[in-house]
């Protein structure tokens, strides 16, 4: 079912320590419990361009939770623009959120620490997250070499920073 609602409200500020992060946590907890209905959705490899067996799942995720796709309303955070709805394991949404948290001023370590409030993050194998971070960074690095768009270069920087953090945390 497709619904529409006019939302004349601001986008959240996902900077460290800002109250909008609490709204995001509530929205994510609800989303993490939402099984994907039977319709066709993007698979993780089709959406992200890379795969890992641990990415397979049955949860509906947005897969692009950048602040422009989030709106703060008096009733909580609304997630808009579901063009990339995907059906993976719940942790995939959280791993994709890391780049936006970094882009909002978090260090990679702060972003990961913030995500520890969500069970899907804490139960995910560290090697799976390492693999995801590395593959996502490689994807955005390759895209940045072929693009002049600043947003693509930003994503390459943010995902590269997260992958470097994951590598450094094992040394």
Short mmCIF file of C-alpha atoms in Angstrom, two decimals:
data_model
loop_
_atom_site.label_atom_id
_atom_site.label_comp_id
_atom_site.label_asym_id
_atom_site.label_seq_id
_atom_site.Cartn_x
_atom_site.Cartn_y
_atom_site.Cartn_z
CA UNK A 1 0.00 0.00 0.00
CA UNK A 2 1.30 3.42 -0.93
CA UNK A 3 0.42 6.35 1.26
CA UNK A 4 1.00 10.04 1.01
CA UNK A 5 1.19 12.64 3.71
CA UNK A 6 2.26 16.27 3.42
CA UNK A 7 5.10 16.89 5.85
CA UNK A 8 6.07 20.54 6.21
CA UNK A 9 8.72 19.96 8.83
CA UNK A 10 12.50 20.08 9.17
CA UNK A 11 15.05 17.40 8.49
CA UNK A 12 16.84 16.12 11.59
CA UNK A 13 20.28 17.13 12.74
CA UNK A 14 22.20 13.89 13.24
CA UNK A 15 25.23 15.57 14.83
CA UNK A 16 26.66 14.01 17.98
CA UNK A 17 24.65 14.78 21.10
CA UNK A 18 21.62 16.25 19.32
CA UNK A 19 18.14 15.16 20.48
CA UNK A 20 17.12 14.25 16.92
CA UNK A 21 19.28 11.14 17.35
CA UNK A 22 16.79 9.91 19.97
CA UNK A 23 14.01 10.21 17.39
CA UNK A 24 16.14 8.28 14.92
CA UNK A 25 16.73 5.51 17.47
CA UNK A 26 12.97 5.14 18.05
CA UNK A 27 12.30 5.01 14.30
CA UNK A 28 15.06 2.45 13.77
CA UNK A 29 13.79 0.21 16.58
CA UNK A 30 10.38 0.10 14.91
CA UNK A 31 11.86 -0.46 11.48
CA UNK A 32 14.10 -3.26 12.75
CA UNK A 33 10.97 -5.18 13.73
CA UNK A 34 9.18 -4.78 10.38
CA UNK A 35 9.24 -7.88 8.19
CA UNK A 36 9.23 -7.17 4.48
CA UNK A 37 5.78 -7.83 2.99
CA UNK A 38 5.61 -10.36 0.17
CA UNK A 39 6.14 -7.91 -2.68
CA UNK A 40 9.37 -7.72 -4.64
CA UNK A 41 12.11 -5.68 -3.01
CA UNK A 42 15.70 -5.02 -3.87
CA UNK A 43 18.06 -7.73 -2.71
CA UNK A 44 21.24 -6.57 -0.95
CA UNK A 45 23.47 -7.34 -3.98
CA UNK A 46 21.08 -5.60 -6.39
CA UNK A 47 20.85 -2.52 -4.16
CA UNK A 48 24.43 -2.29 -2.94
CA UNK A 49 26.46 -3.90 -5.69
CA UNK A 50 28.18 -6.38 -3.37
CA UNK A 51 27.15 -9.36 -1.29
CA UNK A 52 27.84 -11.38 1.83
CA UNK A 53 25.72 -14.34 2.99
CA UNK A 54 25.05 -12.57 6.31
CA UNK A 55 23.29 -9.77 4.41
CA UNK A 56 20.35 -12.03 3.52
CA UNK A 57 17.25 -11.54 5.62
CA UNK A 58 13.56 -10.83 5.83
CA UNK A 59 13.40 -7.27 7.21
CA UNK A 60 12.25 -4.23 5.26
CA UNK A 61 14.85 -1.46 5.26
CA UNK A 62 14.96 1.96 3.66
CA UNK A 63 18.68 1.70 2.73
CA UNK A 64 19.23 5.44 2.31
CA UNK A 65 18.65 7.07 5.70
CA UNK A 66 20.42 10.30 4.88
CA UNK A 67 19.00 13.34 6.69
CA UNK A 68 17.14 14.50 3.55
CA UNK A 69 15.03 11.31 3.74
CA UNK A 70 14.11 11.92 7.38
CA UNK A 71 11.59 14.48 8.61
CA UNK A 72 11.02 15.55 12.22
CA UNK A 73 7.31 15.84 12.99
CA UNK A 74 5.39 16.41 16.25
CA UNK A 75 4.63 12.66 16.11
CA UNK A 76 8.25 11.53 15.71
CA UNK A 77 10.61 10.95 12.84
CA UNK A 78 9.13 10.08 9.45
CA UNK A 79 11.15 8.20 6.85
CA UNK A 80 10.39 9.30 3.29
CA UNK A 81 11.42 8.35 -0.25
CA UNK A 82 11.31 4.55 -0.16
CA UNK A 83 12.60 4.13 -3.73
CA UNK A 84 15.42 1.82 -2.56
CA UNK A 85 13.44 -0.38 -0.14
CA UNK A 86 15.44 -3.56 0.35
CA UNK A 87 14.95 -6.93 2.04
CA UNK A 88 18.12 -7.90 3.97
CA UNK A 89 19.20 -8.72 7.51
CA UNK A 90 18.39 -5.89 9.96
CA UNK A 91 22.03 -4.92 10.57
CA UNK A 92 22.43 -3.81 6.93
CA UNK A 93 20.35 -0.66 7.57
CA UNK A 94 22.59 0.18 10.51
CA UNK A 95 25.80 -0.40 8.55
CA UNK A 96 24.47 1.93 5.84
CA UNK A 97 23.65 4.53 8.48
CA UNK A 98 27.29 4.73 9.61
CA UNK A 99 28.23 6.82 6.57
CA UNK A 100 25.47 9.36 7.32
CA UNK A 101 26.43 9.59 10.98
CA UNK A 102 30.04 10.25 9.96
CA UNK A 103 28.81 12.82 7.45
CA UNK A 104 26.91 14.50 10.30
CA UNK A 105 30.06 14.92 12.40
CA UNK A 106 30.49 11.63 14.25
CA UNK A 107 33.81 9.86 14.19
CA UNK A 108 33.59 6.26 12.99
CA UNK A 109 34.03 5.18 16.60
CA UNK A 110 31.21 7.48 17.79
CA UNK A 111 28.90 6.21 15.05
CA UNK A 112 29.52 2.60 16.03
CA UNK A 113 29.07 3.43 19.71
CA UNK A 114 25.73 5.11 18.99
CA UNK A 115 24.57 2.01 17.10
CA UNK A 116 25.23 -0.26 20.09
CA UNK A 117 21.79 0.68 21.45
CA UNK A 118 20.28 -1.43 18.66
CA UNK A 119 20.38 -5.21 19.14
CA UNK A 120 20.89 -5.95 15.44
CA UNK A 121 24.20 -4.09 15.63
CA UNK A 122 25.52 -5.76 18.75
CA UNK A 123 24.78 -9.31 17.56
CA UNK A 124 26.38 -8.88 14.14
CA UNK A 125 29.73 -10.58 13.75
CA UNK A 126 32.60 -8.08 13.66
CA UNK A 127 34.13 -9.79 10.60
CA UNK A 128 30.85 -9.32 8.73
CA UNK A 129 30.93 -5.60 9.54
CA UNK A 130 34.59 -5.43 8.49
CA UNK A 131 33.71 -7.03 5.15
CA UNK A 132 30.75 -4.71 4.64
CA UNK A 133 32.75 -1.58 5.48
CA UNK A 134 35.55 -2.60 3.13
CA UNK A 135 33.25 -3.45 0.21
CA UNK A 136 31.14 -0.32 0.68
CA UNK A 137 34.26 1.87 0.79
CA UNK A 138 35.63 0.21 -2.35
CA UNK A 139 32.34 0.82 -4.14
CA UNK A 140 32.23 4.52 -3.26
CA UNK A 141 35.93 4.97 -4.00
CA UNK A 142 35.40 3.56 -7.49
CA UNK A 143 32.35 5.78 -8.03
CA UNK A 144 34.26 8.86 -6.88
CA UNK A 145 36.93 8.27 -9.53
CA UNK A 146 34.21 8.45 -12.19
CA UNK A 147 32.20 11.36 -10.80
CA UNK A 148 32.56 15.05 -10.14
CA UNK A 149 29.57 15.14 -7.76
CA UNK A 150 30.59 16.31 -4.30
CA UNK A 151 28.09 13.93 -2.64
CA UNK A 152 29.81 10.94 -4.23
CA UNK A 153 33.20 12.17 -3.03
CA UNK A 154 31.77 12.75 0.44
CA UNK A 155 30.44 9.19 0.56
CA UNK A 156 33.83 7.89 -0.57
CA UNK A 157 35.49 9.83 2.26
CA UNK A 158 32.98 8.76 4.91
CA UNK A 159 32.90 5.07 3.94
CA UNK A 160 36.68 5.05 3.55
CA UNK A 161 37.04 6.50 7.04
CA UNK A 162 34.81 3.83 8.48
CA UNK A 163 36.67 1.03 6.69
CA UNK A 164 40.01 2.42 7.91
CA UNK A 165 38.64 2.57 11.48
CA UNK A 166 37.50 -1.05 11.27
CA UNK A 167 40.93 -2.12 10.02
CA UNK A 168 42.78 -0.09 12.67
CA UNK A 169 40.60 -1.45 15.47
CA UNK A 170 41.97 -4.96 14.78
CA UNK A 171 45.64 -4.00 14.96
#
